[in-house]
PDB file of C-alpha atoms in Angstrom:
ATOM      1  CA  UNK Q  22       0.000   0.000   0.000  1.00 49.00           C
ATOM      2  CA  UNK Q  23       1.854   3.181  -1.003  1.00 53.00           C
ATOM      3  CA  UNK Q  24      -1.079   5.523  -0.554  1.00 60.00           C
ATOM      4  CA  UNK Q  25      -3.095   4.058   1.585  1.00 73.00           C
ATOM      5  CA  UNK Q  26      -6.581   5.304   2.749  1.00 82.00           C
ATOM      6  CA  UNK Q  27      -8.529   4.700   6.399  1.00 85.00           C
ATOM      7  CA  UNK Q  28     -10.735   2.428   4.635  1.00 87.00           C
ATOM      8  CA  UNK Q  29      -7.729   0.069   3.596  1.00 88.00           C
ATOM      9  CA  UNK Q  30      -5.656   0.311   6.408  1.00 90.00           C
ATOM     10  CA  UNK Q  31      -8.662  -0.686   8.939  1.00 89.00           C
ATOM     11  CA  UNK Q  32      -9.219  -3.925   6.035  1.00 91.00           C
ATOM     12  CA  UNK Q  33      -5.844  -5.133   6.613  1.00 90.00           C
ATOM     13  CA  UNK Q  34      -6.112  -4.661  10.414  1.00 91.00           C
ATOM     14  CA  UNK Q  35      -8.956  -7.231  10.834  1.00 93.00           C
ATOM     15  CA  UNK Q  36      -5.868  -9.454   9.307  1.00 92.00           C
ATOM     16  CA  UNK Q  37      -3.140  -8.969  11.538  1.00 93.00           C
ATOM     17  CA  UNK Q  38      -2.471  -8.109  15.262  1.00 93.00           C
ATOM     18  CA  UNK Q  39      -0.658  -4.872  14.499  1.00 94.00           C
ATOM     19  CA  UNK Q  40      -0.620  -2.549  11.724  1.00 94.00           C
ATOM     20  CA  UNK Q  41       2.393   0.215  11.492  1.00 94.00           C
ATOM     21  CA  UNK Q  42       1.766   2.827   8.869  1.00 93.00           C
ATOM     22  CA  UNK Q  43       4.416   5.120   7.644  1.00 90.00           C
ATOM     23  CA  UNK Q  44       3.444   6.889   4.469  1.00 86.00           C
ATOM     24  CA  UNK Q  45       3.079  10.541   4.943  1.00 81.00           C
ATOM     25  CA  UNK Q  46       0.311  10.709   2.276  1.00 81.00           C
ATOM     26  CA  UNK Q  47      -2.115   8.930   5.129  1.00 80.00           C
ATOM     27  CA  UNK Q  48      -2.099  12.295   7.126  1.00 76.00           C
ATOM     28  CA  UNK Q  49      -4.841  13.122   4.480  1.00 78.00           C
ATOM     29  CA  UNK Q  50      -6.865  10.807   5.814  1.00 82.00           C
ATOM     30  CA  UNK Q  51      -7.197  12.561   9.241  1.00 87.00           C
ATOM     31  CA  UNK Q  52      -6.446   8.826  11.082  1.00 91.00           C
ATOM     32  CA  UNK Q  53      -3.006  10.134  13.300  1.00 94.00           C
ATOM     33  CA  UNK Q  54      -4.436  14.005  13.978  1.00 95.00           C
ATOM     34  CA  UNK Q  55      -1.897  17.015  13.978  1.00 95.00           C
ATOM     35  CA  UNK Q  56      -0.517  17.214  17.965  1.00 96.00           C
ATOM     36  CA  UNK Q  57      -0.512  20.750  18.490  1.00 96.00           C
ATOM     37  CA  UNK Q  58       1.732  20.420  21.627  1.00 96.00           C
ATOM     38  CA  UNK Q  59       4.589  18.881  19.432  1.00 96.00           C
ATOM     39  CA  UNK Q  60       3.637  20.879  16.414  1.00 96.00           C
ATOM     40  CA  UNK Q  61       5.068  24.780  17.025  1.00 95.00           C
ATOM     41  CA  UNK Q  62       4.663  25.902  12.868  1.00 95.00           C
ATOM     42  CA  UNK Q  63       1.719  25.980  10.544  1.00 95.00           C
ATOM     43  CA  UNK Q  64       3.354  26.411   7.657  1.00 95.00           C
ATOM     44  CA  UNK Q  65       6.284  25.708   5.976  1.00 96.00           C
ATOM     45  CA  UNK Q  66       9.810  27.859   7.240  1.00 95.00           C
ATOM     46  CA  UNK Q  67      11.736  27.139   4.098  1.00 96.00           C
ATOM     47  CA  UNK Q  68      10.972  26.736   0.782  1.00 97.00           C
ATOM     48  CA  UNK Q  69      13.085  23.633  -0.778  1.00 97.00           C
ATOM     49  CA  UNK Q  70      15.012  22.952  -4.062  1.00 97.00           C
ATOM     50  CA  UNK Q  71      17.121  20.379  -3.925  1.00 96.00           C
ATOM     51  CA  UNK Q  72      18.852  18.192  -6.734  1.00 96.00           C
ATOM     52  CA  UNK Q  73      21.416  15.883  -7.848  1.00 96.00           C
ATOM     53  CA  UNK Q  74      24.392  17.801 -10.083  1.00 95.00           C
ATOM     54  CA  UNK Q  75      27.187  17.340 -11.940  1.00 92.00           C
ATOM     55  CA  UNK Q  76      30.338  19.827 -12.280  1.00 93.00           C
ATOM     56  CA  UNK Q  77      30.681  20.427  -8.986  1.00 93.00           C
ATOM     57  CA  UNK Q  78      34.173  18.883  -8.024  1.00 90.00           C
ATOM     58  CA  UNK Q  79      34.891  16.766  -4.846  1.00 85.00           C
ATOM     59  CA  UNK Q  80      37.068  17.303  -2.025  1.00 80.00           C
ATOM     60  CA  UNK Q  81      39.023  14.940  -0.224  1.00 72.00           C
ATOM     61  CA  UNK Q  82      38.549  14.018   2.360  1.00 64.00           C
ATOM     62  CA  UNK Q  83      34.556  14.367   1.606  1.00 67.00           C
ATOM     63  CA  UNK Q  84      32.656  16.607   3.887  1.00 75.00           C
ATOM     64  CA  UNK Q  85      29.610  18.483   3.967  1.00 80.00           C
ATOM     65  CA  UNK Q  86      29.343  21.925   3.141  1.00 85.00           C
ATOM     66  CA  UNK Q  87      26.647  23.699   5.178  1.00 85.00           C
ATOM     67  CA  UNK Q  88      26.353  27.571   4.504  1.00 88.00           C
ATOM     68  CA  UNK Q  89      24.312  29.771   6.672  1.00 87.00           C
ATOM     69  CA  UNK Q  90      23.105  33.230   5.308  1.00 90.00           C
ATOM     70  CA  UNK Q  91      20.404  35.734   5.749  1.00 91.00           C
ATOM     71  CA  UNK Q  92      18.825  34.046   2.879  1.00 95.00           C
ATOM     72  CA  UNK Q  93      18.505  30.989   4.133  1.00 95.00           C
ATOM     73  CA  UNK Q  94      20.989  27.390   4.413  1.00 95.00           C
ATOM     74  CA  UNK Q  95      22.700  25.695   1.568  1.00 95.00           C
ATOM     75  CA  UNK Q  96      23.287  22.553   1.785  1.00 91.00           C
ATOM     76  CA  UNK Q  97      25.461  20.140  -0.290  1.00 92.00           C
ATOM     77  CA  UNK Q  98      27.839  17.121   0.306  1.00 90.00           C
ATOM     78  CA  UNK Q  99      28.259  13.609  -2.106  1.00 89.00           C
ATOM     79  CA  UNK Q 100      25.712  11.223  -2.611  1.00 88.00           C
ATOM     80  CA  UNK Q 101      26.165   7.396  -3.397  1.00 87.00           C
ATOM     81  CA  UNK Q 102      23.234   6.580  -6.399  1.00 86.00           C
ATOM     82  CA  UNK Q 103      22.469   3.932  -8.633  1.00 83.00           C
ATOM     83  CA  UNK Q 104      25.026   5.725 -11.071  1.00 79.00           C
ATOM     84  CA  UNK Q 105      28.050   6.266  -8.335  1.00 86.00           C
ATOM     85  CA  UNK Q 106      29.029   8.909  -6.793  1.00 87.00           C
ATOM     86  CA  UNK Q 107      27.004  12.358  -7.361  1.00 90.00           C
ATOM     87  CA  UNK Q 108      26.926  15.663  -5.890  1.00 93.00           C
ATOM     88  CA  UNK Q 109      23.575  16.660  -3.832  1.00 93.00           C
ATOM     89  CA  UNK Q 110      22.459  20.281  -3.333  1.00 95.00           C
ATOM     90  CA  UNK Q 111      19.690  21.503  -1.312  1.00 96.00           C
ATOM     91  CA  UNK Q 112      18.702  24.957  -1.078  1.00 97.00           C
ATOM     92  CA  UNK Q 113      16.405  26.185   2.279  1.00 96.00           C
ATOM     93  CA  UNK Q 114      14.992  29.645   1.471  1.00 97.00           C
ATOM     94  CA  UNK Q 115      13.548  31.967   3.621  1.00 96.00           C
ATOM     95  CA  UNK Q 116       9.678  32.825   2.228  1.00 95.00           C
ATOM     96  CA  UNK Q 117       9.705  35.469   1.011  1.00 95.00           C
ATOM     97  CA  UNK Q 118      13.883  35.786   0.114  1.00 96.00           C
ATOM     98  CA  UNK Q 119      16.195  35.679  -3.008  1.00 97.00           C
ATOM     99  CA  UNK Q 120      16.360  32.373  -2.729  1.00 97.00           C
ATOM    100  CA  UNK Q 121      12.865  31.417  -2.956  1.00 97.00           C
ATOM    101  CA  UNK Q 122      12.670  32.002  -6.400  1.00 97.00           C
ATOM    102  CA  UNK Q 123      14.599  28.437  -7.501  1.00 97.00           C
ATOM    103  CA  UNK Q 124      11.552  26.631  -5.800  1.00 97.00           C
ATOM    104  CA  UNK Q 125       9.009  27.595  -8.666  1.00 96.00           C
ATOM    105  CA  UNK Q 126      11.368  28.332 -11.791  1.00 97.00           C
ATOM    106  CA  UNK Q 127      10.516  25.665 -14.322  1.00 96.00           C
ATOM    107  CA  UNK Q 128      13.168  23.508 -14.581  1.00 96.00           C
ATOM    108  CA  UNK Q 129      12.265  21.254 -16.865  1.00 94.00           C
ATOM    109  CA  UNK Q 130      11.151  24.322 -19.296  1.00 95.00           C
ATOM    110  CA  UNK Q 131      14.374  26.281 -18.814  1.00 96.00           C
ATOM    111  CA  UNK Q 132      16.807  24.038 -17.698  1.00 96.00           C
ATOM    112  CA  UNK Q 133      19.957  26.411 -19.015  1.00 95.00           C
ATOM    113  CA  UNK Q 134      17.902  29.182 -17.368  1.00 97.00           C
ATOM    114  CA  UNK Q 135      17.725  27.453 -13.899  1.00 97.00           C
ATOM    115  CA  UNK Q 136      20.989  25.978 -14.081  1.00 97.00           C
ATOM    116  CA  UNK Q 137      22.151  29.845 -14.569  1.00 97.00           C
ATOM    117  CA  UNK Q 138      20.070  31.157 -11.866  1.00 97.00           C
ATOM    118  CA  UNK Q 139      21.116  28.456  -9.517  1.00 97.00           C
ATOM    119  CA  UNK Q 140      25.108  29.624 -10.001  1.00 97.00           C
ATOM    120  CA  UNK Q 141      24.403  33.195  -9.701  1.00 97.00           C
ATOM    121  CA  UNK Q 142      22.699  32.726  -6.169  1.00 97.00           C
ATOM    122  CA  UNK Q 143      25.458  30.162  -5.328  1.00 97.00           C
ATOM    123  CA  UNK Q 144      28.190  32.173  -5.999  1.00 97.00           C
ATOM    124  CA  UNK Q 145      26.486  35.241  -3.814  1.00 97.00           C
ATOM    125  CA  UNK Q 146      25.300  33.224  -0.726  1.00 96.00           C
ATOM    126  CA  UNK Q 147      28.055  29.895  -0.798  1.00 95.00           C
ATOM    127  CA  UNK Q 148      30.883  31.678  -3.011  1.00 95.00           C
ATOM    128  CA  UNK Q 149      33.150  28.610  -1.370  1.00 92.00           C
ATOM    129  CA  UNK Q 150      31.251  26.337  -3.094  1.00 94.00           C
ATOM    130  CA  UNK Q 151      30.784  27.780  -6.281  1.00 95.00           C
ATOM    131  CA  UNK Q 152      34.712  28.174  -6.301  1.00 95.00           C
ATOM    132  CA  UNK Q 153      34.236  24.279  -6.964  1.00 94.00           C
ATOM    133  CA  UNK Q 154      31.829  24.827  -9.725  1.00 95.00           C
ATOM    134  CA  UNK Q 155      33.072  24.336 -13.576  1.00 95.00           C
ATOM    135  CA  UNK Q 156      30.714  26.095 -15.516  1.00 95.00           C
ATOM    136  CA  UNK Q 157      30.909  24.112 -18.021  1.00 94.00           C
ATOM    137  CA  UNK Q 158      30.329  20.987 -16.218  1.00 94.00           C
ATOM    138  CA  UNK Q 159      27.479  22.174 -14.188  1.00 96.00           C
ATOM    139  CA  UNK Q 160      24.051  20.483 -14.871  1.00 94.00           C
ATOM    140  CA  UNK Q 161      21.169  18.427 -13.485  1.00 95.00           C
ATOM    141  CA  UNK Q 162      22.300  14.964 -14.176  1.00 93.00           C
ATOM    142  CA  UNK Q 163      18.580  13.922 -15.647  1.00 90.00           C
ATOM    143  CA  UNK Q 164      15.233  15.251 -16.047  1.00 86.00           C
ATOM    144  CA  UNK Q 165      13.423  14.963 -13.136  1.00 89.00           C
ATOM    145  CA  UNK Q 166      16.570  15.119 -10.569  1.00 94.00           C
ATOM    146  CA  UNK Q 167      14.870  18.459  -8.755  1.00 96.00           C
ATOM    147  CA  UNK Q 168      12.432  18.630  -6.703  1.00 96.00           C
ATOM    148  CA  UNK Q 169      10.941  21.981  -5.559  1.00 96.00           C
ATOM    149  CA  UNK Q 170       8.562  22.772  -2.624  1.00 95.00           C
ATOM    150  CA  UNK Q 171       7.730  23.286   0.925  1.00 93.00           C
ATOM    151  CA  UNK Q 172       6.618  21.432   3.753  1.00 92.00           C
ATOM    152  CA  UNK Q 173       4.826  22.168   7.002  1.00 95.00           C
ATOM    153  CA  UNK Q 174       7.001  20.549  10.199  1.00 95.00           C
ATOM    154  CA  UNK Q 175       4.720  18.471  11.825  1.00 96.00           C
ATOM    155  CA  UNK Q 176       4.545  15.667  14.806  1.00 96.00           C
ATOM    156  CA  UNK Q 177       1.098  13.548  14.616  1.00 96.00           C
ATOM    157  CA  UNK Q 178      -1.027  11.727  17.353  1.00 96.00           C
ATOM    158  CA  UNK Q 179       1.256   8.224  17.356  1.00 95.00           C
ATOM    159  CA  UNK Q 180      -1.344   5.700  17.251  1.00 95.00           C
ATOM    160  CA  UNK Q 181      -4.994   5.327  16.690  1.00 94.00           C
ATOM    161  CA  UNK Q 182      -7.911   2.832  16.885  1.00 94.00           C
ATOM    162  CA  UNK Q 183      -9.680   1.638  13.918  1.00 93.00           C
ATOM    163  CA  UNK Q 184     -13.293   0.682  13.326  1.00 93.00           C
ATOM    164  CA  UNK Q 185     -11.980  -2.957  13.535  1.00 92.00           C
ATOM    165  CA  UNK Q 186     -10.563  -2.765  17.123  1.00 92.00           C
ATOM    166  CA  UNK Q 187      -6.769  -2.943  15.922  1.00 93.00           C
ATOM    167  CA  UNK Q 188      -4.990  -0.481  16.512  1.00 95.00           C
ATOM    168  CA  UNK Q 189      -2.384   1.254  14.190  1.00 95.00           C
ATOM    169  CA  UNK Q 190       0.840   2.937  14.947  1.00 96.00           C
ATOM    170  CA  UNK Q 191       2.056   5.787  12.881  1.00 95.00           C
ATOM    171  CA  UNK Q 192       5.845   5.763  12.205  1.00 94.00           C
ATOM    172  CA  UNK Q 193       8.065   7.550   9.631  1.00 93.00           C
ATOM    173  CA  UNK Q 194       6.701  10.289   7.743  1.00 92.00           C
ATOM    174  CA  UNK Q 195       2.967   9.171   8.844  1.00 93.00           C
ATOM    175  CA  UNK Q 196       4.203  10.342  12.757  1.00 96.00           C
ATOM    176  CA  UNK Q 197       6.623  13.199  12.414  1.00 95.00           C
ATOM    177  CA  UNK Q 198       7.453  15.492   9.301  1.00 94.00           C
ATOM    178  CA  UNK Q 199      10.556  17.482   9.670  1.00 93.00           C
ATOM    179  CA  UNK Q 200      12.073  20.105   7.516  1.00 93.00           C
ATOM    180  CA  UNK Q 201      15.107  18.223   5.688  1.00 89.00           C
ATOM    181  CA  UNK Q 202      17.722  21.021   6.937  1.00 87.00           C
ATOM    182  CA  UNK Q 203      19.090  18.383   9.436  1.00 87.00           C
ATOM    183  CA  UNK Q 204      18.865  15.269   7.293  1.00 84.00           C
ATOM    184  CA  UNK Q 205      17.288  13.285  10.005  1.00 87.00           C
ATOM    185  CA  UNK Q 206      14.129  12.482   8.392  1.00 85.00           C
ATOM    186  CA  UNK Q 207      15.269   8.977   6.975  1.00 86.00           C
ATOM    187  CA  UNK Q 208      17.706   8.288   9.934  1.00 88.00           C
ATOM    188  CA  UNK Q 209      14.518   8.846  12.586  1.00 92.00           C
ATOM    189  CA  UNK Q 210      12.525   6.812  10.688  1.00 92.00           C
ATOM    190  CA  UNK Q 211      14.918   3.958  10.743  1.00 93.00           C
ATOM    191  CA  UNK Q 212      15.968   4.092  14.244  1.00 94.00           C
ATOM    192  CA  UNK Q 213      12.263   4.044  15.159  1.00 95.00           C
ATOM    193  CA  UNK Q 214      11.555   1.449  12.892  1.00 96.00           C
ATOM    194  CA  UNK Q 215      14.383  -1.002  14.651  1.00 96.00           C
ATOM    195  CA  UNK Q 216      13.401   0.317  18.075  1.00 96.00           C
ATOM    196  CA  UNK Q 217       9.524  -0.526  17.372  1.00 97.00           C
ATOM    197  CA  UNK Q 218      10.999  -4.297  16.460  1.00 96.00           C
ATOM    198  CA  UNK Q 219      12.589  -4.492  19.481  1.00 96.00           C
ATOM    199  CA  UNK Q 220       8.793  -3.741  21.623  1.00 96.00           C
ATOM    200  CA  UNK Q 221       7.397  -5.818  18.970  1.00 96.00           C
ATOM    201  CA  UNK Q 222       9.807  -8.755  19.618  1.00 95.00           C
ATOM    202  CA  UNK Q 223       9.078  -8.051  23.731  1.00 94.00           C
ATOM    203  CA  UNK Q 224       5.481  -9.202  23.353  1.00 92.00           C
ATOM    204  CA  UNK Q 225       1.924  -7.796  23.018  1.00 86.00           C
ATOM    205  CA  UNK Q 226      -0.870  -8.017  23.713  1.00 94.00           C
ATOM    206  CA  UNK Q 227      -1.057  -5.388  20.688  1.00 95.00           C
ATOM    207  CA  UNK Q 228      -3.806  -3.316  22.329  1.00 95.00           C
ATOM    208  CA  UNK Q 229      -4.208   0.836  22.704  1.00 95.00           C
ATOM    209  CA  UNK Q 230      -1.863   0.231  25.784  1.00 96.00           C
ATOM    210  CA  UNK Q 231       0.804  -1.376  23.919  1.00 96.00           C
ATOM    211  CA  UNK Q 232       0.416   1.463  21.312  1.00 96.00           C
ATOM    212  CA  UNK Q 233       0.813   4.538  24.138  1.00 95.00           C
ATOM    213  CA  UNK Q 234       3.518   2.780  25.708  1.00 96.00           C
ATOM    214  CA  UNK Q 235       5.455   2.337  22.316  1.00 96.00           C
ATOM    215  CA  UNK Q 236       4.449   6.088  21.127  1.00 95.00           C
ATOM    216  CA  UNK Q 237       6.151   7.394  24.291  1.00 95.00           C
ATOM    217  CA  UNK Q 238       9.078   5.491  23.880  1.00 96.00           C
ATOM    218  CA  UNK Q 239       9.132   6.424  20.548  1.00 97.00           C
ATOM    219  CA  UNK Q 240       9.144   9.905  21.109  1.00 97.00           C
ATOM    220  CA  UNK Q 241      11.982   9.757  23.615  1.00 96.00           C
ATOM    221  CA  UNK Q 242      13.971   9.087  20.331  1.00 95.00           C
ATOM    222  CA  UNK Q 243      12.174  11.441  18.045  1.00 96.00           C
ATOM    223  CA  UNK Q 244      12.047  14.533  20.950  1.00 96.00           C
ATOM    224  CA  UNK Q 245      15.517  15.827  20.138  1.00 95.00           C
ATOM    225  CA  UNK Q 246      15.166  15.405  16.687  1.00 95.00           C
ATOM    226  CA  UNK Q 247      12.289  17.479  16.629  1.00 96.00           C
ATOM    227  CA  UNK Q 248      13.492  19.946  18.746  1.00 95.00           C
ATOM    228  CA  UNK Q 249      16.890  20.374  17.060  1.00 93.00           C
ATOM    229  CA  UNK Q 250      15.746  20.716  13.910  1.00 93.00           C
ATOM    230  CA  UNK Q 251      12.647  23.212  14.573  1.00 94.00           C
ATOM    231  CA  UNK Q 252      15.309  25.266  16.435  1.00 93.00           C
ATOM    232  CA  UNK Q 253      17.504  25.707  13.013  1.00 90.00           C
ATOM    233  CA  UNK Q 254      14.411  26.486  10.913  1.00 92.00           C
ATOM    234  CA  UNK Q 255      12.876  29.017  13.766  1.00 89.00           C
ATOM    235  CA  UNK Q 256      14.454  32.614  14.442  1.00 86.00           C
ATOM    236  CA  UNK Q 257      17.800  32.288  14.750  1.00 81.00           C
ATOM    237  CA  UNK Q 258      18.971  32.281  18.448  1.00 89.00           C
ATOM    238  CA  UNK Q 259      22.325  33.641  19.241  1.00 92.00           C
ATOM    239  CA  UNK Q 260      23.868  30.204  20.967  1.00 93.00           C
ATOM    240  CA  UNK Q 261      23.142  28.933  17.552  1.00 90.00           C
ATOM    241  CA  UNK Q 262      24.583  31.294  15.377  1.00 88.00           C
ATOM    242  CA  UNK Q 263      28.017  31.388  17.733  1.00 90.00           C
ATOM    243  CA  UNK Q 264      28.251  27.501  16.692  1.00 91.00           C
ATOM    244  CA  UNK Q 265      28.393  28.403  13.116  1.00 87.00           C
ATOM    245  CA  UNK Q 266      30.945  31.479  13.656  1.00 89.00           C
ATOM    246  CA  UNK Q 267      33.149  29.071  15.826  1.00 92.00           C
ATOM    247  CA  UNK Q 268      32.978  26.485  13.464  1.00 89.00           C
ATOM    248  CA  UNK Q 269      33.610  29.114  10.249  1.00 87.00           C
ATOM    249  CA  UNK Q 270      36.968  29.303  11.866  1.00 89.00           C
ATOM    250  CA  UNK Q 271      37.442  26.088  14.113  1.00 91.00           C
ATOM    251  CA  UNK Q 272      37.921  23.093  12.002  1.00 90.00           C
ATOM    252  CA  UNK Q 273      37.490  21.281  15.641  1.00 92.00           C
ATOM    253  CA  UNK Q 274      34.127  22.718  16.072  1.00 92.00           C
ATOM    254  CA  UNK Q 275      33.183  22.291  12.766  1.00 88.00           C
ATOM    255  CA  UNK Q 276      34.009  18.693  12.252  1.00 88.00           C
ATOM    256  CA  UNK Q 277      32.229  17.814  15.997  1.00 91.00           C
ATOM    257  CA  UNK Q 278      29.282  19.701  14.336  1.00 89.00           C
ATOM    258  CA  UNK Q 279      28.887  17.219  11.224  1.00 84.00           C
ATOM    259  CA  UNK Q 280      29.986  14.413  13.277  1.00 87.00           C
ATOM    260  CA  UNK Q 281      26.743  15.330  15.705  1.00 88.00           C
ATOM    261  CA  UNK Q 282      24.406  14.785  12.989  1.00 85.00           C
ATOM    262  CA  UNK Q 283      24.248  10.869  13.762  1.00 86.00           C
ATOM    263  CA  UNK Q 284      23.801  11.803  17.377  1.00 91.00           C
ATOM    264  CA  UNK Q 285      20.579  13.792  17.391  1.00 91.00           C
ATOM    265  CA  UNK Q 286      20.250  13.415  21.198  1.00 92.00           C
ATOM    266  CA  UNK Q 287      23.673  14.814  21.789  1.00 92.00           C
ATOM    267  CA  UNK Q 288      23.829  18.051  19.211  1.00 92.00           C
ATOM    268  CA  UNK Q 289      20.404  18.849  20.822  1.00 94.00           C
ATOM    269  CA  UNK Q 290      21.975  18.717  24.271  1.00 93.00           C
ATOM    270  CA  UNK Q 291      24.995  21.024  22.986  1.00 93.00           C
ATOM    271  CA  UNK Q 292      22.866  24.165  21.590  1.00 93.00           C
ATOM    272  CA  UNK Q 293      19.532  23.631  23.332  1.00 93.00           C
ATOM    273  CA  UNK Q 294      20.873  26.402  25.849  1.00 94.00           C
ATOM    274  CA  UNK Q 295      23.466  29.409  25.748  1.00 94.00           C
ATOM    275  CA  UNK Q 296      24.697  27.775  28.985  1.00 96.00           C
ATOM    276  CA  UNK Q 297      25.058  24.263  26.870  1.00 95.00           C
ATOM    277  CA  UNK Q 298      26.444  25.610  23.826  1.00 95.00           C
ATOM    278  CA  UNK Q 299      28.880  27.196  25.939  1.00 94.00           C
ATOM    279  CA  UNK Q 300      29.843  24.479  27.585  1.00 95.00           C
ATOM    280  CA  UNK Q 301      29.909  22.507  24.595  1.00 93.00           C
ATOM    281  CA  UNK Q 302      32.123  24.787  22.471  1.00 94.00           C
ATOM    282  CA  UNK Q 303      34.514  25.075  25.505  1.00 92.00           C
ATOM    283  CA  UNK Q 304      35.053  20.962  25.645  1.00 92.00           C
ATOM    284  CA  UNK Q 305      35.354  20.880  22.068  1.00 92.00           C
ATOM    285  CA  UNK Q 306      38.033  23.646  21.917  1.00 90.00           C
ATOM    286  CA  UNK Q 307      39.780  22.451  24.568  1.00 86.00           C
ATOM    287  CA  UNK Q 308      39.552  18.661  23.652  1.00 68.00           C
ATOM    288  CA  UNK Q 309      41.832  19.614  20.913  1.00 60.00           C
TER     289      UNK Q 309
END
């Protein structure tokens, strides 16, 4: 079931003891509600264009290149595909900023046009990486390698009960929607995915009280996740913006950055405070 409505889902329940649903397209369907507690934006706080490029050249060791402005964040580092190695690029604008205007430029209408566009804002906002750029080499590898848009940040009600008596437990996108500045949407989706297993594998009954007790422990995983990456995307505290001067000139601080992006729990505990970030800078300056 890729799209699957309430209807469906409750047919397969009177199947099964346990259905798990993780497509974001069922939040149309009203079954996990929006949980306004969890939930601080109603609307999306970037507008995305991201794509897979050639032209832009590699640097070794790889790393990620992560460039803040009052525009908004680019984003780019290497991606393995089906075809090797390629070069990603995401671009977060502010609404309502330069940068916006990639999001609806027809691409596949203009591709020279958008390709041109997309340099000219590189080179002003991330003139690092377009140092990297070889005009021309630069392209989208194949039609349909952009994607354009903007999504809402959003944590759902975990678990519901269907007309069946089953319950179902939302997980990936279905449960929590977060902007993709922080690249944790797949990770927390996995890591829930093998932690659910593991209360699966414990024993049910799979009643509503199995499903609360697994949402909460659940969202002990998901918590900083959420809360580090709405704090990027939300005005720009100034904790958080003397990580990204430290680390413009601290190749210690930057590299313990990147390196916290597979620890969600701890690079929420290093800027969720000035006194944390502090603290945090001052171990990872003096660690070195």
């Amino acid at each position: 079931m890729l799209a699957p409505d309430a209807a469906e889902i409750d047919r397969v329940s009177r199947h099964h003891d346990l259905v798990v649903v993780a497509s974001g397209r069922v939040a149309r369907t009203g079954l996990f509600p929006r949980d306004p507690e969890r939930s601080p934006y109603t609307e999306p706080q970037r507008i995305l264009t991201a794509g897979l490029f050639h032209g832009i050249a590699p640097v070794e060791p790889g790393h990620i290149h992560f460039q803040v402005s009052e525009a908004g964040e680019i984003f780019s580092t290497r991606i393995l595909t089906a075809d090797g190695p390629v070069h990603g690029m995401v671009v977060e604008a502010l609404p309502g900023g330069p940068l916006e205007q990639l999001a609806s430029y027809d691409h596949a209408g203009d591709r020279a046009g958008f390709e041109k566009t997309l340099l000219g804002l590189v080179g002003e906002y991330a003139p690092e990486l377009r140092e990297r750029i070889t005009d021309s080499e630069f392209g989208i590898i194949r039609p349909g390698d952009v994607i354009q848009g903007g999504l809402t940040p959003t944590v759902r009600r975990g678990w519901a009960t269907l007309p069946s008596g089953r319950v179902a437990l939302a997980l990936g996108d279905a449960w929590v929607l977060n902007d993709p500045l922080t690249g944790q949407g797949a990770n927390l989706g996995s890591r829930s995915a093998f932690e659910l297993a593991r209360l699966i594998l414990a024993g049910g009954p799979f009643d509503a009280g199995f499903a609360e007790r697994a949402s909460e422990e659940l969202w002990r995983i998901a918590e900083p996740v959420v809360a580090w990456s709405n704090l990027n995307i939300g005005p720009p505290p100034e904790h958080l913006g003397a990580v990204f001067a430290t680390a413009t000139g601290d190749q210690r601080v930057a590299d313990a950055f990147v390196a916290n992006f597979n620890d969600p729990a701890a690079m929420w505990e290093a800027i969720r405070s000035p006194e944390a970030t502090r603290s945090w800078l001052e171990s990872t300056t003096a660690a070195g």
